[in-house]
Short mmCIF file of C-alpha atoms and ligand atoms in Angstrom, two decimals:
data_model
loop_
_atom_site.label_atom_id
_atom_site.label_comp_id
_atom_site.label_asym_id
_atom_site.label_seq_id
_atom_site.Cartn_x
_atom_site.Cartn_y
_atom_site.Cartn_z
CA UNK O 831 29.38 -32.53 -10.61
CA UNK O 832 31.16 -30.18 -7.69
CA UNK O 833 32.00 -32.25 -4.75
CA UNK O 834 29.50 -29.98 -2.04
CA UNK O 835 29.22 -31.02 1.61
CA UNK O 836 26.26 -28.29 1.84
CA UNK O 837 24.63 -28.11 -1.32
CA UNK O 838 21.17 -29.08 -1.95
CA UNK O 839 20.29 -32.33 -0.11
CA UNK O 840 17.76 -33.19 -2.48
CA UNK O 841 17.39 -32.49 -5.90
CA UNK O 842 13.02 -32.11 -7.43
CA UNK O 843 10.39 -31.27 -5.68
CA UNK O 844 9.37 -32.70 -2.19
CA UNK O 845 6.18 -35.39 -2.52
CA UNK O 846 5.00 -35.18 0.93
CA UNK O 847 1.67 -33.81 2.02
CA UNK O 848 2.43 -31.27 3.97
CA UNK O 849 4.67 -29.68 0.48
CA UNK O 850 1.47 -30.72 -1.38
CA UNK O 851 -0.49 -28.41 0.72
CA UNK O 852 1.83 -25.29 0.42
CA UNK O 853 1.53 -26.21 -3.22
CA UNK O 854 -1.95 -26.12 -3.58
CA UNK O 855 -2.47 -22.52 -1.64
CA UNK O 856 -2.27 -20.58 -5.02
CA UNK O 857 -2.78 -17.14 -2.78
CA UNK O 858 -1.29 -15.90 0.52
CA UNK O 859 -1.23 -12.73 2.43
CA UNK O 860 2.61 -11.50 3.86
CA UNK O 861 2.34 -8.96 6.68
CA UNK O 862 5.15 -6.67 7.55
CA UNK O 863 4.92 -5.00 10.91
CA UNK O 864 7.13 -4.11 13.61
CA UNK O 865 9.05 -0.62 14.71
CA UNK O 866 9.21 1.20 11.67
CA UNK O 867 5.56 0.83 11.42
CA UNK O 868 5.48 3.82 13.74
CA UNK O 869 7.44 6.53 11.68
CA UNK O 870 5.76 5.05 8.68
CA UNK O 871 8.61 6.55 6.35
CA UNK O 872 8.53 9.69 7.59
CA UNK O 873 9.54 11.63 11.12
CA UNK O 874 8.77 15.33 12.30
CA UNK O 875 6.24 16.06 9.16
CA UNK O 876 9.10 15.13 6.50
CA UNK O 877 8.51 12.04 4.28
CA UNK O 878 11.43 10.14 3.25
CA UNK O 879 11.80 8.22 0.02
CA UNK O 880 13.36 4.59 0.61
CA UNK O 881 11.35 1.78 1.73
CA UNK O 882 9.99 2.33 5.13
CA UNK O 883 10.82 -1.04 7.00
CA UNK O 884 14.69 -0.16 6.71
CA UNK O 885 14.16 3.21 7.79
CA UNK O 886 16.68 2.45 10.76
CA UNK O 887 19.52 2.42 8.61
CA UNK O 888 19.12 5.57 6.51
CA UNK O 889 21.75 8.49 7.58
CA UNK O 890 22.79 11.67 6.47
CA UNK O 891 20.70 13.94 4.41
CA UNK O 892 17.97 11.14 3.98
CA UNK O 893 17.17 10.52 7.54
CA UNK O 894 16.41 12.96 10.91
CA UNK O 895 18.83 14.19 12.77
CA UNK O 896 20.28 11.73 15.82
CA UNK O 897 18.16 9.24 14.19
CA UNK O 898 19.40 6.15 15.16
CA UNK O 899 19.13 7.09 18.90
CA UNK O 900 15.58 7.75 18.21
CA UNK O 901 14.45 5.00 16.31
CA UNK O 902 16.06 2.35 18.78
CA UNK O 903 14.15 3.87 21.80
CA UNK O 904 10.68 3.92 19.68
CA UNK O 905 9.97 0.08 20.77
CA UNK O 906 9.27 1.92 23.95
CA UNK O 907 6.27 4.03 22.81
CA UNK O 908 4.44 0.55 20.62
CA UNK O 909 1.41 0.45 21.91
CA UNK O 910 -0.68 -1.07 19.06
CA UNK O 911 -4.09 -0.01 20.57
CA UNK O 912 -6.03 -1.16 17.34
CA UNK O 913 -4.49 -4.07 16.78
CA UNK O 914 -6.94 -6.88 16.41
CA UNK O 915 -5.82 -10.14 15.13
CA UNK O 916 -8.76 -11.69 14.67
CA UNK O 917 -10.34 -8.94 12.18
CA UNK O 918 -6.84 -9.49 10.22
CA UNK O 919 -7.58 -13.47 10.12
CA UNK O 920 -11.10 -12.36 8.78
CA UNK O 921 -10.21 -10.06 6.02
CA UNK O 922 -7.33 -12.18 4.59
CA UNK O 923 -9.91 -15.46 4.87
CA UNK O 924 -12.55 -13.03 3.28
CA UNK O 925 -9.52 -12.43 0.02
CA UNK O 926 -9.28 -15.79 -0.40
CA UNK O 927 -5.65 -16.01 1.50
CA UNK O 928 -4.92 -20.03 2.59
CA UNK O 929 -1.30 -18.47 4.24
CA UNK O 930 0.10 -16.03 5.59
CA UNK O 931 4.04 -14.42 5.89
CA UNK O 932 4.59 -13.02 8.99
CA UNK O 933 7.31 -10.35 10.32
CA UNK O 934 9.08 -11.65 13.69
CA UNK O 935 11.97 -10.04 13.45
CA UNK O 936 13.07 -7.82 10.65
CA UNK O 937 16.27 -6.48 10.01
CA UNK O 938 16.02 -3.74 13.01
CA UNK O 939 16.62 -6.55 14.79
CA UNK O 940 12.40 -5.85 17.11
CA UNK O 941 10.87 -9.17 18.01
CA UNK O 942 7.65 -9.39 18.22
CA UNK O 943 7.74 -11.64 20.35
CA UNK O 944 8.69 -12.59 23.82
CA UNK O 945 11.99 -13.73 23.06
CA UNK O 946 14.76 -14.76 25.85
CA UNK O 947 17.54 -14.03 24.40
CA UNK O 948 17.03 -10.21 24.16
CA UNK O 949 15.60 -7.27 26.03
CA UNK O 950 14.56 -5.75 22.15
CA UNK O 951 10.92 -7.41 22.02
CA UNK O 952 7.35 -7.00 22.61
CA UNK O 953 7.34 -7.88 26.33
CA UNK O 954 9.33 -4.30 27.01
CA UNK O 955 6.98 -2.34 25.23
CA UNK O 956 3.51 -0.75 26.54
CA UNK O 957 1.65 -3.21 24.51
CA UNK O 958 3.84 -6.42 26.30
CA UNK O 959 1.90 -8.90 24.65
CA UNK O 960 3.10 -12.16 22.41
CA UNK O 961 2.23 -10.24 18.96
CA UNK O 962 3.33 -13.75 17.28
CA UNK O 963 1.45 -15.90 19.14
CA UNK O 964 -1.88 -13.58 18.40
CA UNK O 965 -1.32 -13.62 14.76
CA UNK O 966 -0.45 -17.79 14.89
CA UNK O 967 -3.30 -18.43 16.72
CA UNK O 968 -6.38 -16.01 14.63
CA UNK O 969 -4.80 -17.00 11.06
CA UNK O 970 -4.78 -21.18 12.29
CA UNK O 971 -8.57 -20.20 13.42
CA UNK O 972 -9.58 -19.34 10.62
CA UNK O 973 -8.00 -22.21 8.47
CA UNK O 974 -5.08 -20.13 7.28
CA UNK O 975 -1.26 -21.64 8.07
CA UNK O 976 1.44 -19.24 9.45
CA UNK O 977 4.96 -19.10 8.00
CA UNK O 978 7.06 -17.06 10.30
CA UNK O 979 9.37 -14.40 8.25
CA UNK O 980 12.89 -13.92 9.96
CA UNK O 981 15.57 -11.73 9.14
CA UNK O 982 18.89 -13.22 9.90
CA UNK O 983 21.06 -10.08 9.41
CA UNK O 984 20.27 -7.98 12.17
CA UNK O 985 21.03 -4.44 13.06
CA UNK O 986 20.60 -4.34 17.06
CA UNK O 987 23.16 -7.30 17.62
CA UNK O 988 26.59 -6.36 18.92
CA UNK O 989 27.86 -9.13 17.11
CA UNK O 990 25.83 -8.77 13.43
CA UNK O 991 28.93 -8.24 11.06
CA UNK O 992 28.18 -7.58 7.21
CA UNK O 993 31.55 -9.68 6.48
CA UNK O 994 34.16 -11.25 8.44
CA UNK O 995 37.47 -9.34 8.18
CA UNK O 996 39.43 -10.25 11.46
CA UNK O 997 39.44 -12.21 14.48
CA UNK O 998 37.27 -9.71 16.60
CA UNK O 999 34.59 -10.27 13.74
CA UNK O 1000 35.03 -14.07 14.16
CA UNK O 1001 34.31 -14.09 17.45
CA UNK O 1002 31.49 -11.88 17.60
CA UNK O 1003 30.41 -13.15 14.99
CA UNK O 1004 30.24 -16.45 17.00
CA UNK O 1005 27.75 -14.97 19.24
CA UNK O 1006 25.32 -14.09 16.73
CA UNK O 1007 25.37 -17.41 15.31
CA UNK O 1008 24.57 -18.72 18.98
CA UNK O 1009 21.72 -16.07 18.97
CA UNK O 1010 20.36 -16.52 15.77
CA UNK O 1011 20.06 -20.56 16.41
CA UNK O 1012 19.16 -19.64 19.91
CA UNK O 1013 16.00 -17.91 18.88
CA UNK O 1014 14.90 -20.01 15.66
CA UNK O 1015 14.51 -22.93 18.07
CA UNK O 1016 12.78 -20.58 20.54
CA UNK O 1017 10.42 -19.66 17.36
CA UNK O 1018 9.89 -23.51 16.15
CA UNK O 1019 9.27 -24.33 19.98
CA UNK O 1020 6.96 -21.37 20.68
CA UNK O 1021 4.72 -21.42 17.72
CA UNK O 1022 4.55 -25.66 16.45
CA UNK O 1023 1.65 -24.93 14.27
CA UNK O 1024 3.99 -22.60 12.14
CA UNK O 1025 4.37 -24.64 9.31
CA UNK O 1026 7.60 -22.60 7.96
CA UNK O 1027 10.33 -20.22 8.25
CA UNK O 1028 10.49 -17.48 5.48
CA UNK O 1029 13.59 -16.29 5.60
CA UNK O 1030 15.65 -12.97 4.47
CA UNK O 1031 18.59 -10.87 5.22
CA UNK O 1032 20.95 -13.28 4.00
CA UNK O 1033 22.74 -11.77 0.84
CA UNK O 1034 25.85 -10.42 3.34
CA UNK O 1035 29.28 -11.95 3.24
CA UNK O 1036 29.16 -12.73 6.90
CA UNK O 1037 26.18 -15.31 6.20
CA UNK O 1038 27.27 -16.40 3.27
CA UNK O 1039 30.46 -17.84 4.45
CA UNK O 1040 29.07 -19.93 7.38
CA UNK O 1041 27.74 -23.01 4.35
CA UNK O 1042 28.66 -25.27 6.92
CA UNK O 1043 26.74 -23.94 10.64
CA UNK O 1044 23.81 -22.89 8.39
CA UNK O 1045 23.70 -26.35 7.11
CA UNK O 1046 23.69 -27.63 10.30
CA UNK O 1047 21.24 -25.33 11.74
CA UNK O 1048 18.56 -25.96 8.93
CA UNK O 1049 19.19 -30.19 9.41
CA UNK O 1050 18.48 -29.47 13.23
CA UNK O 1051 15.30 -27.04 12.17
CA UNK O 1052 14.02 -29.94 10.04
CA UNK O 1053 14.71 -32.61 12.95
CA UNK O 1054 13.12 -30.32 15.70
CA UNK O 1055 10.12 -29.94 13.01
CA UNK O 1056 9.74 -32.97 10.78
CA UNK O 1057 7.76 -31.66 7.61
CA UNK O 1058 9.16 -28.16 7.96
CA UNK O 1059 8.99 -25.81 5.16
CA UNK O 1060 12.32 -23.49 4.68
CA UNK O 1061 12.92 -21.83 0.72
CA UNK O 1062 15.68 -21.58 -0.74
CA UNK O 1063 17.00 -18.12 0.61
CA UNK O 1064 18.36 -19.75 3.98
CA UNK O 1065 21.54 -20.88 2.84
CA UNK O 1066 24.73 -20.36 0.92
CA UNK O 1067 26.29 -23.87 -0.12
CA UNK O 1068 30.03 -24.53 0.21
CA UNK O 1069 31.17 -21.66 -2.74
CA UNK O 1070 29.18 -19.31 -1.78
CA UNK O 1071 26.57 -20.08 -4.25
CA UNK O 1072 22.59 -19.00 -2.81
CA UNK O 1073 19.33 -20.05 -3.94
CA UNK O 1074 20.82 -22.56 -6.45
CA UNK O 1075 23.53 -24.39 -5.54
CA UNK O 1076 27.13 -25.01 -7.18
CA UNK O 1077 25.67 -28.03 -9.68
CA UNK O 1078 22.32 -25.85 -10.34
CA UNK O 1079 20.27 -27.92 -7.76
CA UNK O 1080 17.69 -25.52 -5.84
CA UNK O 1081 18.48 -25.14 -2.20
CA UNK O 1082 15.48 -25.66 0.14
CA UNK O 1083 11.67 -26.65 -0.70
CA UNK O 1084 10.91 -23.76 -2.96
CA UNK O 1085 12.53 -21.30 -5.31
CA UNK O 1086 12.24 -17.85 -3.46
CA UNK O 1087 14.02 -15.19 -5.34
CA UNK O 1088 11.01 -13.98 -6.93
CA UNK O 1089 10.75 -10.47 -4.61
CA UNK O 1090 8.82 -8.06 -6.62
CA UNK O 1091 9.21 -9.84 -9.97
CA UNK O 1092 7.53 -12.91 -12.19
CA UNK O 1093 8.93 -15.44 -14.10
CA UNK O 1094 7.33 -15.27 -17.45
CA UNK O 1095 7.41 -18.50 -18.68
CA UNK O 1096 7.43 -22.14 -17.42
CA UNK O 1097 11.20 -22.20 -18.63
CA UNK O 1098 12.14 -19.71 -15.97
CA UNK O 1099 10.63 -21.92 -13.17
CA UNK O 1100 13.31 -25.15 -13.74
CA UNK O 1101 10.17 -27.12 -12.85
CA UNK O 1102 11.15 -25.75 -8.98
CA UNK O 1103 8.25 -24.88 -6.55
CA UNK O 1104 8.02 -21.31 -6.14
CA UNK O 1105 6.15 -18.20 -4.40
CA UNK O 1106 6.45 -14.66 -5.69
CA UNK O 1107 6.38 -11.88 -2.85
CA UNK O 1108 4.21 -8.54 -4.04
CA UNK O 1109 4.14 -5.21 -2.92
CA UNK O 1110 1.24 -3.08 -3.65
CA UNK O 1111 3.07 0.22 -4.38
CA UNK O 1112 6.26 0.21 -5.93
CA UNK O 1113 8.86 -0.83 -3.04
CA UNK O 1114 6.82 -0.43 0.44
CA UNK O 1115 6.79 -3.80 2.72
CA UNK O 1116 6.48 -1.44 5.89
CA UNK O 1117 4.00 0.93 6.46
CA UNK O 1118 4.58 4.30 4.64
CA UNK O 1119 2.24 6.93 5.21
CA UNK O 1120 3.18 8.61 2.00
CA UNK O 1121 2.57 6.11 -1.46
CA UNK O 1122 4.71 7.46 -4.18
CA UNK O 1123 4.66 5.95 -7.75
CA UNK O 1124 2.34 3.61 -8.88
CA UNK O 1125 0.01 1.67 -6.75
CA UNK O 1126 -1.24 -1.66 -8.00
CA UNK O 1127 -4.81 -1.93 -8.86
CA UNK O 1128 -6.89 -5.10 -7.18
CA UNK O 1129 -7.12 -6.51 -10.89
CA UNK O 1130 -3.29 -5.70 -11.25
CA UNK O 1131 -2.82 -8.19 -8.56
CA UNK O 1132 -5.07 -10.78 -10.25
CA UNK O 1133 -3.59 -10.91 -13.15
CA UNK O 1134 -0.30 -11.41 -11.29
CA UNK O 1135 -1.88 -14.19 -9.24
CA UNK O 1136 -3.41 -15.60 -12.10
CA UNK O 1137 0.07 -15.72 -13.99
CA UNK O 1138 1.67 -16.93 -11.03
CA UNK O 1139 -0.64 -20.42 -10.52
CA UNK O 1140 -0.35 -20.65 -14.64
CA UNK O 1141 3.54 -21.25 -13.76
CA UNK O 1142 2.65 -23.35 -10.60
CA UNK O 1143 3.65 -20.95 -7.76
CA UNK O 1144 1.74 -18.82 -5.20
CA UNK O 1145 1.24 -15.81 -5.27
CA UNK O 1146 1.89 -13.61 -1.97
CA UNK O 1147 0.80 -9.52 -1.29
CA UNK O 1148 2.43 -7.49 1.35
CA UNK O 1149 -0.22 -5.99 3.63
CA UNK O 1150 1.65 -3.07 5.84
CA UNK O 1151 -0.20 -2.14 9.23
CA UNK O 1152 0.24 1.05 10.91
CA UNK O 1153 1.87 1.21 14.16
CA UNK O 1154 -1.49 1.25 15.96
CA UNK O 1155 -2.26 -1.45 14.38
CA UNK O 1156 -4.70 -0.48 11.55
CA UNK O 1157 -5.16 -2.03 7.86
CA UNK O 1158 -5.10 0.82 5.52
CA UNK O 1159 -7.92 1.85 3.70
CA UNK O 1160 -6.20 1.51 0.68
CA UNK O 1161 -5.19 -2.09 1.37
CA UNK O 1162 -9.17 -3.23 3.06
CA UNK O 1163 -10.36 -2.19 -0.56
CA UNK O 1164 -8.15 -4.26 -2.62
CA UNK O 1165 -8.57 -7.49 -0.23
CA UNK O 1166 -12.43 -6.78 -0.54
CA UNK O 1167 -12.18 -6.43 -4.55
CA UNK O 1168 -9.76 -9.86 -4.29
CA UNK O 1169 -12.10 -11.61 -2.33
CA UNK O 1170 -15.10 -11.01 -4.16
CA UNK O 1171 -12.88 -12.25 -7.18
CA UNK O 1172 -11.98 -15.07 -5.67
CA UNK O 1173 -15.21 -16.15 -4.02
CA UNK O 1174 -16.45 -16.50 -8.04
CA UNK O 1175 -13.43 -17.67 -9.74
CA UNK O 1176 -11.05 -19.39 -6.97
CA UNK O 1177 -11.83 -22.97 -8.45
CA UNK O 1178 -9.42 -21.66 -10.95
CA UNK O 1179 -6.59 -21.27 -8.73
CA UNK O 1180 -6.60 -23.47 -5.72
CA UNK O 1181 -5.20 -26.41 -6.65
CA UNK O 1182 -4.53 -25.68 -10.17
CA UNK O 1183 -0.87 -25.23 -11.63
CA UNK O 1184 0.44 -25.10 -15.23
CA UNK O 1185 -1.39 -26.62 -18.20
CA UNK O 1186 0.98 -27.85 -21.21
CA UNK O 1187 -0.99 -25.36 -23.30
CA UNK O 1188 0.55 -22.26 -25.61
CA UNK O 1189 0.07 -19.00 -23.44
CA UNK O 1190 -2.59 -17.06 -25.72
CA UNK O 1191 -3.00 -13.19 -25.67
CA UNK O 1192 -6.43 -13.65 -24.07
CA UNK O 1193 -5.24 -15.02 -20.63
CA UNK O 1194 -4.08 -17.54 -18.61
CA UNK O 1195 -4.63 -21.40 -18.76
CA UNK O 1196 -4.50 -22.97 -15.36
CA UNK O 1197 -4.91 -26.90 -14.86
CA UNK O 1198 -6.92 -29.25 -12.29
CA UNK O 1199 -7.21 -32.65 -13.26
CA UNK O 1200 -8.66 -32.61 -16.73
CA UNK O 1201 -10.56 -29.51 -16.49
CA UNK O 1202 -8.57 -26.41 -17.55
CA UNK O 1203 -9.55 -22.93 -16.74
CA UNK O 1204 -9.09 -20.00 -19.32
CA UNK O 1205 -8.87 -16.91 -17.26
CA UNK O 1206 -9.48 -14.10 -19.85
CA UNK O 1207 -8.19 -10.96 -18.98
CA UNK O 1208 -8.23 -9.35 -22.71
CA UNK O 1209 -11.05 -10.46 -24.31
CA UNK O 1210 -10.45 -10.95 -28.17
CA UNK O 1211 -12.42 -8.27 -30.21
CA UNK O 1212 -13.90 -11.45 -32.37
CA UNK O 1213 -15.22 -13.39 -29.31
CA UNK O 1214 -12.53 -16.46 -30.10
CA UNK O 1215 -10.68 -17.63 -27.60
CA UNK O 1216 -7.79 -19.63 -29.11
CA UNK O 1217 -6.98 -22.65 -28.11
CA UNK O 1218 -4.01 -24.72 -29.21
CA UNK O 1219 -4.00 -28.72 -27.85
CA UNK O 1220 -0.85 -30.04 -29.14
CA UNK O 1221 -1.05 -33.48 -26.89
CA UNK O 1222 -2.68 -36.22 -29.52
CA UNK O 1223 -5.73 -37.72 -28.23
CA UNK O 1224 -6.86 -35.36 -25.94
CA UNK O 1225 -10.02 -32.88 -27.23
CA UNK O 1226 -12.09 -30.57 -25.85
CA UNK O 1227 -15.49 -32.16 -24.64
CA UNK O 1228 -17.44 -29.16 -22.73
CA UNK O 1229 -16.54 -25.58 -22.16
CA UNK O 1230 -18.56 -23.68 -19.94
CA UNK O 1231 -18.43 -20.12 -17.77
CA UNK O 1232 -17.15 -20.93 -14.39
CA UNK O 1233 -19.40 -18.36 -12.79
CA UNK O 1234 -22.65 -19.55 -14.08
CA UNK O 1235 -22.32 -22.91 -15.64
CA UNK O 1236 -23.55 -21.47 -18.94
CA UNK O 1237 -22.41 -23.48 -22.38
CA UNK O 1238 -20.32 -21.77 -24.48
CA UNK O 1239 -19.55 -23.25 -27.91
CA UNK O 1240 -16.08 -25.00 -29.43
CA UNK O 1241 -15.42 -24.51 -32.60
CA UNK O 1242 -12.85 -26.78 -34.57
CA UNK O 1243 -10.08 -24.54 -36.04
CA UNK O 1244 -8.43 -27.40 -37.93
CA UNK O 1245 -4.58 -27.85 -37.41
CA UNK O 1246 -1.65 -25.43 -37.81
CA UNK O 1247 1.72 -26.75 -39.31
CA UNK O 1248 2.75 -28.55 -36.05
CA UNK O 1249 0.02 -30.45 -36.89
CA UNK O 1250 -1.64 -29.28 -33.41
CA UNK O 1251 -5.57 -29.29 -32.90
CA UNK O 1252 -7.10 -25.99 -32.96
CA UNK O 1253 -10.10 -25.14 -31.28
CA UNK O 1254 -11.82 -21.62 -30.73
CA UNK O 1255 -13.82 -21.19 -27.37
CA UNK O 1256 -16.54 -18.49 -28.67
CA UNK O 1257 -17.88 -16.13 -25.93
CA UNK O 1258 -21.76 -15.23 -26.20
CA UNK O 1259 -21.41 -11.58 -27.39
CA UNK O 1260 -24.06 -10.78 -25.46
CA UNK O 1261 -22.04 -11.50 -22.64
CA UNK O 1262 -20.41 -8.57 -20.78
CA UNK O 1263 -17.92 -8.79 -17.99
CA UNK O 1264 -16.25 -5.57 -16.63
CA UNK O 1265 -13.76 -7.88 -14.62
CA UNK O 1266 -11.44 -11.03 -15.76
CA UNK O 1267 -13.48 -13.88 -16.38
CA UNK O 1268 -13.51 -18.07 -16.37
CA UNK O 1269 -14.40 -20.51 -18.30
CA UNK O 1270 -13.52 -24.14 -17.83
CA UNK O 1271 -12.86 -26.52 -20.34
CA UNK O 1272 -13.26 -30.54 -19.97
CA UNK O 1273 -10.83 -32.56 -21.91
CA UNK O 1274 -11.11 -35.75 -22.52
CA UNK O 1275 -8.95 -38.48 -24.50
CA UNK O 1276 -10.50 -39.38 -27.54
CA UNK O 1277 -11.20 -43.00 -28.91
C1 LIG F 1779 10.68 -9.31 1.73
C2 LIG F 1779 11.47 -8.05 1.53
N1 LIG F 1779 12.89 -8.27 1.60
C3 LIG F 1779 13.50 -7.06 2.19
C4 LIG F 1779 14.57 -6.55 1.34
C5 LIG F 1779 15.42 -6.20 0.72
C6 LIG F 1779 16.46 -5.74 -0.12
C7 LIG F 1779 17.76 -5.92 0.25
C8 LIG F 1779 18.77 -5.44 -0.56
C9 LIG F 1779 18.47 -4.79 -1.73
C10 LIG F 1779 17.15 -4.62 -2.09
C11 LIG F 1779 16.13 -5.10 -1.29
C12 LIG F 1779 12.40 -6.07 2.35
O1 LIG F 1779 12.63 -5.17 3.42
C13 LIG F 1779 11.21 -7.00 2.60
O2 LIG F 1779 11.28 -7.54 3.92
#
């Protein structure tokens, strides 16, 4: 055991209600939108590759010309005249979303909202209205929490340094500290119904090296906001060491290194809470008006939710608006084709988390209770489901399809060498199903 005076202050998972809650969400919805919503990853009819929401920084051959002069007077043509909170709040209720991530500040440094403590925000554009509070209060109308993203590095402060290499950067590196406190108490004050702070931009030396202030800062956070809900990409402990901290004990509430990438197996979880972060294309959280590569299909993301609650997380897609304002097409479909999933099959993820089961080719197992639920998404050409119950006692007592409540037969498949019970669910093969399907099995222990 290091000696740490700002490691982890607590090591396995929280056991209050409000943790419970964010454990139970299974799917949530994260929303990037801000400045570089309006060049959308492109400027004067050329498209640029990189990811659009750090289009500020690109330079040279990759950017326009003058660009940075440009893109830090663009706050003062937003004008989102499409925007309409409330039809966002609708269409992620419709998908089945119980939170959603959203962008205050990214790493341009734009708030979107009001804040005091600089003249970059919302209130100096044409649209001068409290973007936060609008999303805060449609998502908490419709039943859906708010976790407010923030981006601690930040481009548009004078005193934002990547590392600290003299006393100039000290000191102005002071500042920003002031600032950055200055306007997460501003955010937990503002907006009390957020029910967490999702942070980012915290990988730079300069952050890294201030274990101690950070420390501080996310004790206060807690203490302004009892039952607050930070992951575990605030903070570096007193070696530097992020996410995990010097003795392997996970920093924050939840594990949240998993940006564009599953863990894929319960071993790769350290029994942490944890939410993956999606994008639909490749490596967009902006808006980009040009999708290269591959874009995910609604069934894509699914699966990926579905695998997600099997290893007890929640699962989170990236929605990017325009700078009007607008959902894209392409985005509206998949929610709709999510939702209409869900609205069948979401007893099989809210709620649920891993089942002690072997992972089978067919699917996913997911656990409520005693009732698991086999989410097939390759259906096995002989109509068997295999099923593999190595905990003595327990048996199989009822299977049924989750959509319908039809019976569906268990066969006894004897035991393997482990001396585990076998079982094989058998599908009706009359049945037909063009889209991943449930059925729910009841265990019970025997006599
Ligand atoms: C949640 C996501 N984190 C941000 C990032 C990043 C990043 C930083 C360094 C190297 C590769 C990716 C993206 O801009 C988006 O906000």
């Amino acid at each position: 055991q290091i000696s740490l005076k700002h490691g982890s202050h607590r090591s396995g998972k929280r056991t209050d209600a409000t943790m419970q809650r964010w454990r139970e969400y299974g799917l949530g919805q994260f929303i990037h939108w801000g400045i570089y919503s309006i060049p959308g990853g492109g400027w004067d009819g050329k498209t640029y590759g990189g990811a659009a929401e750090w289009i500020r920084s690109w330079s040279g051959k990759d950017a326009p010309n003058d660009w940075r002069k440009t893109y830090d007077n663009l706050y003062k043509q937003f004008n989102p005249v499409d925007f309409n909170a409330n039809k966002w709040a609708e269409q992620a209720k419709n998908m089945g979303a119980k939170y959603v991530i959203f962008t205050t500040k990214h790493h341009d440094g734009f708030c979107m909202w009001p804040s005091k403590y600089t003249e970059y925000t919302i209130a100096n554009t044409p649209y001068k209205k409290d973007i936060v509070k609008e999303v805060v209060d449609a998502y908490n109308k419709v039943g859906i929490d708010v976790y407010l993203y923030f981006s601690v590095m930040d481009w548009s402060h004078q005193g934002w340094r990547y590392d600290i290499k003299s006393p100039e950067d000290s000191i102005a590196f002071e500042s920003f500290k002031k600032f950055t406190r200055n306007q997460l108490l501003e955010l937990l004050t503002s907006y009390p119904s957020a029910k967490g702070l999702w942070f980012d931009g915290t990988w730079d030396k300069s952050w890294v090296k201030q274990a101690e202030f950070a420390d501080e800062l996310e004790t206060e956070m807690r203490t302004l906001r009892p039952g607050l809900i930070i992951g575990s990409r605030f903070r570096a402990d007193d070696f530097g060491k992020r996410h995990v901290d010097s003795n392997g004990v996970m920093m924050g509430d939840y594990e949240q290194g998993w940006e564009r990438n599953l863990p894929n197996s319960i071993e790769d979880v350290h029994g942490h809470d944890w939410d993956c972060v999606m994008t639909i294309p490749d490596n967009q959280w902006g808006y980009n008006s040009h999708w290269k590569g591959y874009v995910k299909t609604p069934y894509n993301l699914i699966e990926m939710l579905v695998k997600s609650v099997s290893l007890s997380g929640n699962f989170v897609i990236n929605f990017g608006p325009d700078g009007k304002g607008n959902i894209r097409q392409e985005e509206t479909s998949i929610a709709k084709e999510i939702g209409d999933w869900m609205k069948t099959n979401n007893e099989a993820i809210y709620g649920c988390s891993h089942a002690d089961m072997k992972k089978q080719d067919w699917g996913y197992f997911t656990q409520k209770g005693r009732k698991l639920y086999l989410t097939v998404f390759n259906r096995p050409i002989n109509n068997c489901l295999n099923v593999e119950i190595s905990e003595k006692g327990v048996k199989p007592t009822k299977a049924y399809f989750l959509a319908n409540k039809l019976p569906v037969a268990i066969q006894d498949a004897g035991k393997n060498k482990q001396n585990n019970n076998l079982y094989n669910i058998v599908i009706p093969a009359k049945y037909i199903s063009d889209k991943p399907f449930v059925i729910v099995l009841e265990l019970e222990e025997s006599q």
